Coordinates of C-alpha atoms and ligand atoms in Angstrom, one line a residue:
M1 CA 90.9 48.0 61.7
L2 CA 89.3 51.4 61.9
N3 CA 91.5 54.5 61.7
Q4 CA 92.4 55.1 65.4
R5 CA 92.5 58.9 65.0
K6 CA 89.1 59.4 63.4
V7 CA 86.1 60.3 65.4
I8 CA 82.5 61.4 64.6
I9 CA 81.1 64.5 66.3
H10 CA 77.3 64.5 66.0
T11 CA 75.3 67.6 65.4
P12 CA 72.5 68.6 67.8
D13 CA 69.9 67.4 65.3
E14 CA 71.6 64.0 65.0
I15 CA 71.9 63.8 68.8
A16 CA 68.2 64.3 69.2
R17 CA 67.5 61.4 66.8
I18 CA 70.2 59.2 68.3
R19 CA 68.8 59.9 71.8
H20 CA 65.4 58.7 70.6
A21 CA 66.7 55.5 69.0
A22 CA 68.8 54.8 72.1
Q23 CA 65.7 55.3 74.4
L24 CA 63.6 52.9 72.3
T25 CA 66.4 50.3 72.4
A26 CA 66.6 50.6 76.2
I27 CA 62.8 50.2 76.6
V28 CA 62.8 47.1 74.4
R29 CA 65.9 45.7 76.2
D30 CA 64.2 46.0 79.6
R31 CA 60.9 44.6 78.4
L32 CA 62.7 41.6 76.8
A33 CA 64.5 40.9 80.1
E34 CA 61.1 40.8 81.9
L35 CA 59.6 38.5 79.2
A36 CA 62.4 36.0 79.1
R37 CA 61.2 32.7 80.5
P38 CA 62.5 29.1 80.7
G39 CA 60.8 26.9 78.1
M40 CA 60.9 29.5 75.3
T41 CA 63.3 28.7 72.5
T42 CA 65.9 31.3 71.6
L43 CA 64.2 31.6 68.2
E44 CA 60.8 32.4 69.8
F45 CA 62.6 35.0 71.9
D46 CA 64.3 36.5 68.8
Q47 CA 60.9 36.7 67.1
L48 CA 59.3 38.3 70.2
A49 CA 62.2 40.9 70.0
G50 CA 61.4 41.4 66.4
S51 CA 57.7 42.3 67.2
L52 CA 58.7 44.6 70.0
I53 CA 61.1 46.4 67.8
A54 CA 58.5 46.7 65.0
E55 CA 56.1 48.2 67.5
T56 CA 58.5 51.1 68.1
G57 CA 58.2 52.0 64.5
G58 CA 61.9 51.2 63.9
K59 CA 63.7 48.2 62.6
S60 CA 66.4 45.9 63.8
A61 CA 69.8 47.4 63.3
F62 CA 71.3 43.9 63.3
L63 CA 69.1 41.9 60.9
G64 CA 71.1 41.8 57.6
Y65 CA 74.1 43.6 59.1
Q66 CA 77.0 41.9 57.3
G67 CA 74.5 39.1 56.7
Y68 CA 73.5 38.6 60.4
P69 CA 70.3 36.5 60.4
G70 CA 68.6 37.4 63.7
N71 CA 66.6 40.4 65.0
I72 CA 68.8 40.5 68.1
C73 CA 71.8 38.6 69.5
I74 CA 71.0 36.1 72.3
S75 CA 74.0 34.5 73.9
L76 CA 73.6 31.9 76.6
N77 CA 76.2 30.8 79.2
E78 CA 79.6 30.2 77.5
E79 CA 78.4 32.2 74.4
V80 CA 80.0 35.6 74.7
V81 CA 78.2 37.6 71.9
H82 CA 76.5 37.3 68.6
G83 CA 74.4 34.2 69.5
I84 CA 71.6 33.5 67.0
G85 CA 68.1 32.4 68.0
R86 CA 67.5 28.7 67.3
A87 CA 64.3 26.6 67.2
D88 CA 66.2 23.7 68.9
R89 CA 67.6 25.8 71.8
I90 CA 65.2 25.7 74.8
M91 CA 66.0 28.2 77.5
Q92 CA 66.6 26.6 80.9
P93 CA 66.2 28.2 84.4
E94 CA 70.0 27.7 84.9
D95 CA 70.9 29.7 81.8
I96 CA 72.8 33.0 81.9
V97 CA 71.2 35.1 79.2
S98 CA 72.9 38.0 77.3
I99 CA 70.6 40.1 75.1
D100 CA 72.2 42.6 72.7
L101 CA 69.9 44.6 70.5
G102 CA 70.0 47.5 68.1
I103 CA 67.1 49.7 66.7
E104 CA 67.4 51.9 63.6
I105 CA 64.8 54.7 63.3
N106 CA 64.8 58.2 61.6
G107 CA 68.4 57.5 60.3
A108 CA 69.8 56.9 63.8
C109 CA 70.8 53.8 65.7
G110 CA 70.6 52.5 69.3
D111 CA 72.8 49.6 70.6
T112 CA 72.6 48.1 74.1
A113 CA 73.1 44.8 76.0
I114 CA 72.5 43.2 79.3
T115 CA 73.1 39.9 81.1
F116 CA 71.0 38.1 83.7
G117 CA 70.1 34.7 85.1
L118 CA 66.8 33.2 83.9
G119 CA 65.5 32.0 87.2
A120 CA 67.6 29.5 89.1
P121 CA 69.7 30.9 91.9
L122 CA 73.1 32.0 90.6
S123 CA 76.3 30.5 91.9
P124 CA 78.4 33.1 93.8
D125 CA 81.1 33.2 91.1
V126 CA 78.5 33.8 88.3
A127 CA 76.7 36.5 90.3
Q128 CA 80.1 38.1 90.8
L129 CA 81.0 38.0 87.2
I130 CA 77.7 39.7 86.2
E131 CA 78.2 42.4 88.9
V132 CA 81.8 43.0 88.0
T133 CA 81.0 43.4 84.3
R134 CA 78.2 45.9 85.1
R135 CA 80.6 47.7 87.4
A136 CA 83.3 47.8 84.8
L137 CA 80.9 49.5 82.4
A138 CA 80.0 52.1 85.0
A139 CA 83.8 52.7 85.6
G140 CA 84.3 53.2 81.9
I141 CA 81.4 55.5 81.6
A142 CA 82.7 57.6 84.5
R143 CA 85.9 58.3 82.4
A144 CA 83.9 59.4 79.3
V145 CA 84.5 63.1 79.8
P146 CA 86.0 65.8 77.5
G147 CA 89.8 65.9 77.7
N148 CA 90.2 62.2 78.5
Y149 CA 91.3 59.7 75.8
I150 CA 89.6 56.5 74.7
R151 CA 92.3 54.7 76.6
D152 CA 91.1 56.2 79.9
I153 CA 87.8 54.4 79.4
S154 CA 89.5 51.2 78.3
A155 CA 92.0 51.2 81.2
A156 CA 89.2 51.8 83.8
I157 CA 87.2 48.8 82.4
E158 CA 90.3 46.5 82.3
A159 CA 91.3 47.5 85.9
V160 CA 87.9 46.4 87.3
G161 CA 88.1 43.1 85.4
R162 CA 91.7 42.4 86.4
K163 CA 91.1 43.1 90.0
A164 CA 88.3 40.6 90.1
G165 CA 90.4 38.0 88.3
V166 CA 88.0 37.5 85.3
G167 CA 89.0 37.0 81.7
V168 CA 88.8 40.3 79.8
V169 CA 87.8 39.6 76.1
R170 CA 90.1 41.3 73.7
D171 CA 88.8 40.2 70.3
F172 CA 85.6 42.3 70.4
V173 CA 85.5 46.0 71.3
G174 CA 83.1 48.9 71.8
H175 CA 82.7 51.6 69.1
G176 CA 81.3 54.9 68.1
C177 CA 77.6 54.6 67.4
G178 CA 74.8 56.9 66.3
I179 CA 74.0 57.3 62.7
R180 CA 75.5 54.0 61.8
L181 CA 75.7 51.0 64.1
H182 CA 79.4 50.9 64.1
E183 CA 81.3 54.2 63.7
P184 CA 84.9 55.1 64.6
P185 CA 86.6 55.1 67.0
E186 CA 87.0 51.6 68.5
V187 CA 86.7 51.4 72.3
P188 CA 88.7 48.4 73.6
N189 CA 88.0 46.9 77.0
F190 CA 91.8 46.9 77.8
A191 CA 94.5 49.6 77.6
T192 CA 96.2 49.6 74.3
A193 CA 99.6 51.1 73.3
S194 CA 97.9 54.0 71.6
R195 CA 95.9 56.4 73.8
G196 CA 93.5 56.8 70.9
P197 CA 91.5 60.0 70.1
R198 CA 90.6 62.6 72.7
L199 CA 87.0 62.8 73.8
V200 CA 85.0 65.8 72.8
P201 CA 81.4 66.8 73.3
G202 CA 79.1 65.4 70.6
M203 CA 80.9 62.0 70.4
V204 CA 78.6 59.0 71.1
L205 CA 80.3 55.8 72.2
A206 CA 78.9 52.3 72.7
I207 CA 80.9 51.0 75.6
E208 CA 80.6 47.2 76.1
P209 CA 82.8 45.1 78.4
M210 CA 82.7 41.3 77.8
F211 CA 84.1 39.4 80.8
N212 CA 84.6 35.6 81.2
L213 CA 84.8 33.4 84.4
G214 CA 87.8 31.6 82.9
T215 CA 90.1 32.4 80.0
Y216 CA 89.7 35.7 78.0
R217 CA 90.2 33.6 74.8
V218 CA 87.3 33.1 72.5
N219 CA 86.4 31.3 69.3
I220 CA 83.8 32.0 66.5
D221 CA 81.5 29.1 65.7
R222 CA 82.8 27.4 62.5
H223 CA 79.3 26.5 61.3
D224 CA 77.2 29.6 61.8
G225 CA 80.1 32.0 61.4
W226 CA 78.8 34.3 64.2
T227 CA 78.4 32.8 67.7
V228 CA 81.4 33.7 69.9
R229 CA 82.2 31.3 72.7
T230 CA 84.8 31.1 75.4
Q231 CA 87.5 28.6 74.5
D232 CA 87.3 26.9 77.9
G233 CA 83.4 26.8 78.0
A234 CA 83.2 29.0 81.1
V235 CA 80.4 31.5 81.5
S236 CA 80.6 35.0 80.0
A237 CA 78.8 38.3 80.7
H238 CA 78.3 41.4 78.5
F239 CA 76.8 44.8 79.2
E240 CA 76.5 47.7 76.8
H241 CA 75.4 51.4 77.0
M242 CA 75.6 54.2 74.6
V243 CA 77.1 57.3 76.1
L244 CA 77.1 60.9 74.8
I245 CA 80.1 63.0 75.7
T246 CA 79.0 66.4 77.0
E247 CA 80.6 69.4 78.6
Q248 CA 79.4 68.0 81.9
E249 CA 78.6 64.5 83.0
P250 CA 78.4 61.7 80.3
E251 CA 74.8 61.2 79.3
I252 CA 73.8 57.5 79.2
L253 CA 71.5 57.4 76.2
T254 CA 70.4 53.9 76.8
W255 CA 69.3 54.6 80.4
P256 CA 65.5 54.6 80.3
K257 CA 64.2 58.1 81.1
T258 CA 61.4 57.8 83.6
T259 CA 59.7 61.1 82.6
Ligands
LIG301 N1 75.5 44.6 68.9 C1 76.8 44.3 68.5 C2 77.7 45.4 69.1 O1 77.4 45.7 70.2 C3 77.0 44.1 67.0 C4 76.1 43.0 66.5 S1 76.5 42.8 64.9 C5 75.4 41.8 64.4 O2 78.4 46.1 68.5 F1 75.6 41.6 63.1 F2 75.4 40.7 65.1 F3 74.2 42.3 64.5
LIG302 CO1 75.4 45.7 70.9
LIG303 CO1 77.9 47.7 70.2

Protein backbone atom coordinates (compact mmCIF):
# COMPACT_ATOMS: atom_id res chain seq x y z
CA MET A 1 0.00 0.00 0.00
CA LEU A 2 1.41 3.37 -1.01
CA ASN A 3 1.72 6.14 1.54
CA GLN A 4 -1.63 7.95 1.21
CA ARG A 5 -0.25 11.40 2.02
CA LYS A 6 2.58 11.40 -0.47
CA VAL A 7 2.20 13.10 -3.84
CA ILE A 8 4.58 13.96 -6.66
CA ILE A 9 4.58 17.47 -8.07
CA HIS A 10 6.25 17.49 -11.46
CA THR A 11 8.50 20.31 -12.68
CA PRO A 12 7.70 22.16 -15.94
CA ASP A 13 10.51 20.27 -17.68
CA GLU A 14 9.14 16.93 -16.47
CA ILE A 15 5.62 17.93 -17.52
CA ALA A 16 6.83 18.69 -21.05
CA ARG A 17 8.33 15.19 -21.27
CA ILE A 18 5.29 13.55 -19.67
CA ARG A 19 2.99 15.40 -22.09
CA HIS A 20 4.99 14.04 -25.03
CA ALA A 21 4.97 10.45 -23.72
CA ALA A 22 1.22 10.68 -23.03
CA GLN A 23 0.49 12.03 -26.54
CA LEU A 24 2.42 9.18 -28.18
CA THR A 25 0.52 6.70 -26.02
CA ALA A 26 -2.80 8.24 -27.08
CA ILE A 27 -1.87 8.10 -30.77
CA VAL A 28 -0.86 4.43 -30.57
CA ARG A 29 -4.01 3.62 -28.54
CA ASP A 30 -6.29 5.09 -31.20
CA ARG A 31 -4.33 3.51 -34.06
CA LEU A 32 -4.55 0.10 -32.35
CA ALA A 33 -8.30 0.48 -31.91
CA GLU A 34 -8.60 1.10 -35.67
CA LEU A 35 -6.40 -1.89 -36.53
CA ALA A 36 -8.11 -4.44 -34.25
CA ARG A 37 -9.83 -7.08 -36.41
CA PRO A 38 -11.60 -10.35 -35.80
CA GLY A 39 -9.36 -13.26 -36.83
CA MET A 40 -6.17 -11.80 -35.37
CA THR A 41 -4.78 -13.56 -32.32
CA THR A 42 -4.23 -11.47 -29.23
CA LEU A 43 -0.51 -12.28 -29.52
CA GLU A 44 -0.41 -10.85 -33.07
CA PHE A 45 -2.19 -7.80 -31.73
CA ASP A 46 0.36 -7.44 -28.91
CA GLN A 47 3.18 -7.69 -31.46
CA LEU A 48 1.53 -5.08 -33.68
CA ALA A 49 1.39 -2.84 -30.61
CA GLY A 50 5.07 -3.55 -29.99
CA SER A 51 5.98 -2.33 -33.50
CA LEU A 52 3.81 0.81 -33.26
CA ILE A 53 5.41 1.62 -29.90
CA ALA A 54 8.91 1.08 -31.35
CA GLU A 55 8.06 3.45 -34.25
CA THR A 56 7.46 6.26 -31.73
CA GLY A 57 11.07 5.94 -30.58
CA GLY A 58 9.91 4.89 -27.13
CA LYS A 59 9.51 1.50 -25.48
CA SER A 60 6.74 -0.37 -23.76
CA ALA A 61 6.38 0.76 -20.15
CA PHE A 62 4.73 -2.59 -19.35
CA LEU A 63 7.12 -5.15 -20.86
CA GLY A 64 9.19 -6.47 -17.95
CA TYR A 65 7.30 -4.38 -15.37
CA GLN A 66 7.25 -6.68 -12.34
CA GLY A 67 7.93 -9.43 -14.88
CA TYR A 68 4.94 -8.60 -17.14
CA PRO A 69 5.50 -10.53 -20.41
CA GLY A 70 3.49 -8.47 -22.96
CA ASN A 71 3.99 -5.18 -24.82
CA ILE A 72 0.47 -4.09 -23.84
CA CYS A 73 -2.46 -5.51 -21.89
CA ILE A 74 -5.32 -6.88 -23.98
CA SER A 75 -8.32 -8.00 -21.96
CA LEU A 76 -11.37 -9.55 -23.65
CA ASN A 77 -14.94 -9.77 -22.31
CA GLU A 78 -14.86 -11.01 -18.68
CA GLU A 79 -11.17 -10.12 -18.44
CA VAL A 80 -10.95 -6.87 -16.49
CA VAL A 81 -7.30 -5.84 -16.89
CA HIS A 82 -3.76 -7.24 -17.43
CA GLY A 83 -4.73 -9.78 -20.12
CA ILE A 84 -1.66 -11.12 -21.96
CA GLY A 85 -1.58 -11.71 -25.73
CA ARG A 86 -1.81 -15.41 -26.63
CA ALA A 87 -1.17 -17.32 -29.86
CA ASP A 88 -4.23 -19.51 -29.20
CA ARG A 89 -6.70 -16.68 -28.59
CA ILE A 90 -8.38 -15.63 -31.82
CA MET A 91 -10.36 -12.41 -31.58
CA GLN A 92 -14.05 -12.80 -32.48
CA PRO A 93 -16.51 -10.18 -33.81
CA GLU A 94 -18.50 -10.56 -30.57
CA ASP A 95 -15.51 -9.75 -28.35
CA ILE A 96 -15.37 -6.69 -26.13
CA VAL A 97 -11.75 -5.56 -26.25
CA SER A 98 -9.87 -3.51 -23.65
CA ILE A 99 -6.46 -2.21 -24.63
CA ASP A 100 -4.18 -0.71 -21.99
CA LEU A 101 -0.77 0.56 -23.02
CA GLY A 102 2.16 2.49 -21.67
CA ILE A 103 5.09 4.15 -23.47
CA GLU A 104 8.34 5.23 -21.84
CA ILE A 105 10.38 7.88 -23.64
CA ASN A 106 12.94 10.50 -22.50
CA GLY A 107 12.52 9.37 -18.91
CA ALA A 108 8.75 9.89 -18.89
CA CYS A 109 5.73 7.57 -19.10
CA GLY A 110 2.30 7.52 -20.72
CA ASP A 111 -0.51 5.16 -19.62
CA THR A 112 -3.96 4.95 -21.24
CA ALA A 113 -6.76 2.45 -21.88
CA ILE A 114 -9.97 2.09 -23.89
CA THR A 115 -12.71 -0.49 -24.40
CA PHE A 116 -14.69 -1.20 -27.58
CA GLY A 117 -16.65 -3.92 -29.37
CA LEU A 118 -14.80 -5.65 -32.23
CA GLY A 119 -17.61 -5.56 -34.78
CA ALA A 120 -20.78 -7.43 -33.89
CA PRO A 121 -23.65 -5.22 -32.68
CA LEU A 122 -23.40 -4.69 -28.92
CA SER A 123 -26.19 -5.85 -26.65
CA PRO A 124 -27.84 -2.83 -24.98
CA ASP A 125 -26.44 -3.73 -21.55
CA VAL A 126 -22.86 -4.01 -22.83
CA ALA A 127 -23.18 -0.77 -24.80
CA GLN A 128 -24.44 0.84 -21.60
CA LEU A 129 -21.58 -0.55 -19.53
CA ILE A 130 -19.00 0.89 -21.93
CA GLU A 131 -20.75 4.26 -22.03
CA VAL A 132 -21.13 4.43 -18.24
CA THR A 133 -17.44 3.60 -17.71
CA ARG A 134 -16.42 6.35 -20.16
CA ARG A 135 -18.79 8.77 -18.42
CA ALA A 136 -17.44 7.87 -14.98
CA LEU A 137 -13.93 8.68 -16.17
CA ALA A 138 -15.15 12.05 -17.44
CA ALA A 139 -16.89 12.72 -14.11
CA GLY A 140 -13.69 11.87 -12.22
CA ILE A 141 -11.61 14.11 -14.48
CA ALA A 142 -14.03 17.01 -13.91
CA ARG A 143 -13.21 16.87 -10.18
CA ALA A 144 -9.43 16.91 -10.79
CA VAL A 145 -8.96 20.55 -9.82
CA PRO A 146 -6.78 22.26 -7.17
CA GLY A 147 -8.35 22.31 -3.71
CA ASN A 148 -10.26 19.05 -4.25
CA TYR A 149 -9.05 15.81 -2.69
CA ILE A 150 -8.37 12.45 -4.32
CA ARG A 151 -11.61 11.23 -2.75
CA ASP A 152 -13.61 13.79 -4.76
CA ILE A 153 -12.43 12.09 -7.95
CA SER A 154 -13.09 8.63 -6.48
CA ALA A 155 -16.58 9.53 -5.25
CA ALA A 156 -17.58 11.02 -8.61
CA ILE A 157 -16.54 7.83 -10.42
CA GLU A 158 -18.29 5.58 -7.92
CA ALA A 159 -21.51 7.62 -8.06
CA VAL A 160 -21.80 7.15 -11.84
CA GLY A 161 -21.22 3.40 -11.50
CA ARG A 162 -23.66 2.94 -8.63
CA LYS A 163 -26.41 4.91 -10.30
CA ALA A 164 -26.09 2.67 -13.36
CA GLY A 165 -26.08 -0.48 -11.18
CA VAL A 166 -22.75 -1.82 -12.45
CA GLY A 167 -20.04 -3.55 -10.40
CA VAL A 168 -17.32 -1.07 -9.40
CA VAL A 169 -13.98 -2.92 -9.18
CA ARG A 170 -12.19 -2.25 -5.88
CA ASP A 171 -9.04 -4.38 -6.11
CA PHE A 172 -7.31 -2.20 -8.75
CA VAL A 173 -7.00 1.57 -8.67
CA GLY A 174 -5.67 4.57 -10.57
CA HIS A 175 -2.39 6.19 -9.59
CA GLY A 176 0.05 9.01 -9.97
CA CYS A 177 1.98 8.63 -13.22
CA GLY A 178 4.63 10.56 -15.08
CA ILE A 179 8.28 9.75 -14.51
CA ARG A 180 7.52 6.26 -13.32
CA LEU A 181 4.51 4.24 -14.50
CA HIS A 182 3.11 4.01 -10.97
CA GLU A 183 3.67 6.90 -8.59
CA PRO A 184 1.83 7.93 -5.43
CA PRO A 185 -0.96 8.62 -4.68
CA GLU A 186 -3.45 5.84 -5.36
CA VAL A 187 -6.69 6.94 -7.04
CA PRO A 188 -9.46 4.47 -6.06
CA ASN A 189 -12.67 4.25 -8.10
CA PHE A 190 -14.76 4.38 -4.91
CA ALA A 191 -14.86 6.74 -1.95
CA THR A 192 -12.56 5.54 0.83
CA ALA A 193 -12.56 6.50 4.53
CA SER A 194 -9.56 8.77 3.98
CA ARG A 195 -9.99 11.85 1.77
CA GLY A 196 -6.41 11.31 0.57
CA PRO A 197 -4.09 14.11 -0.47
CA ARG A 198 -5.24 17.49 -1.75
CA LEU A 199 -4.80 18.17 -5.44
CA VAL A 200 -2.23 20.76 -6.45
CA PRO A 201 -0.99 21.95 -9.87
CA GLY A 202 1.81 19.78 -11.25
CA MET A 203 0.31 16.48 -10.08
CA VAL A 204 -0.35 13.96 -12.86
CA LEU A 205 -2.95 11.25 -12.22
CA ALA A 206 -3.84 8.16 -14.23
CA ILE A 207 -7.59 7.84 -13.58
CA GLU A 208 -8.97 4.45 -14.62
CA PRO A 209 -12.44 3.16 -13.74
CA MET A 210 -13.03 -0.59 -14.19
CA PHE A 211 -16.75 -1.46 -14.20
CA ASN A 212 -18.44 -4.88 -14.55
CA LEU A 213 -21.90 -5.90 -15.76
CA GLY A 214 -22.25 -8.18 -12.73
CA THR A 215 -20.35 -8.48 -9.48
CA TYR A 216 -17.49 -6.10 -8.62
CA ARG A 217 -15.53 -9.14 -7.42
CA VAL A 218 -12.50 -10.26 -9.44
CA ASN A 219 -9.90 -13.04 -9.45
CA ILE A 220 -6.33 -13.16 -10.73
CA ASP A 221 -5.53 -16.09 -13.06
CA ARG A 222 -3.74 -18.77 -11.04
CA HIS A 223 -1.63 -19.93 -13.96
CA ASP A 224 -0.35 -16.74 -15.60
CA GLY A 225 -0.42 -14.70 -12.37
CA TRP A 226 -1.72 -11.61 -14.25
CA THR A 227 -5.07 -11.85 -16.02
CA VAL A 228 -7.81 -10.33 -13.85
CA ARG A 229 -11.32 -11.70 -14.48
CA THR A 230 -14.76 -11.04 -13.07
CA GLN A 231 -15.74 -13.78 -10.59
CA ASP A 232 -19.12 -14.30 -12.28
CA GLY A 233 -17.78 -14.22 -15.85
CA ALA A 234 -19.76 -11.07 -16.77
CA VAL A 235 -18.28 -8.49 -19.14
CA SER A 236 -16.00 -5.72 -17.87
CA ALA A 237 -14.97 -2.30 -19.25
CA HIS A 238 -11.94 -0.08 -18.53
CA PHE A 239 -10.99 3.43 -19.62
CA GLU A 240 -7.90 5.35 -18.53
CA HIS A 241 -6.63 8.88 -19.07
CA MET A 242 -3.68 10.75 -17.62
CA VAL A 243 -4.64 14.13 -16.27
CA LEU A 244 -2.46 17.10 -15.29
CA ILE A 245 -3.76 19.22 -12.43
CA THR A 246 -3.45 22.90 -13.43
CA GLU A 247 -4.57 26.23 -11.98
CA GLN A 248 -7.44 26.06 -14.46
CA GLU A 249 -9.18 23.11 -16.10
CA PRO A 250 -7.56 19.66 -15.85
CA GLU A 251 -5.44 18.90 -18.93
CA ILE A 252 -6.13 15.43 -20.34
CA LEU A 253 -2.64 14.48 -21.44
CA THR A 254 -3.81 11.35 -23.29
CA TRP A 255 -6.35 13.25 -25.39
CA PRO A 256 -4.79 13.38 -28.88
CA LYS A 257 -4.01 16.98 -29.85
CA THR A 258 -5.21 17.68 -33.36
CA THR A 259 -2.76 20.52 -34.00
N1 LIG B 1 -1.48 -0.18 -17.25
C1 LIG B 1 -1.78 -0.67 -15.96
C2 LIG B 1 -2.26 0.53 -15.23
O1 LIG B 1 -3.07 1.20 -15.81
C3 LIG B 1 -0.61 -1.35 -15.34
C4 LIG B 1 -0.13 -2.48 -16.13
S1 LIG B 1 1.09 -3.25 -15.24
C5 LIG B 1 1.64 -4.38 -16.30
O2 LIG B 1 -1.85 0.93 -14.19
F1 LIG B 1 2.59 -4.97 -15.67
F2 LIG B 1 0.67 -5.17 -16.64
F3 LIG B 1 2.10 -3.80 -17.34
CO1 LIG C 1 -2.94 1.50 -17.86
CO1 LIG D 1 -2.67 3.02 -14.99
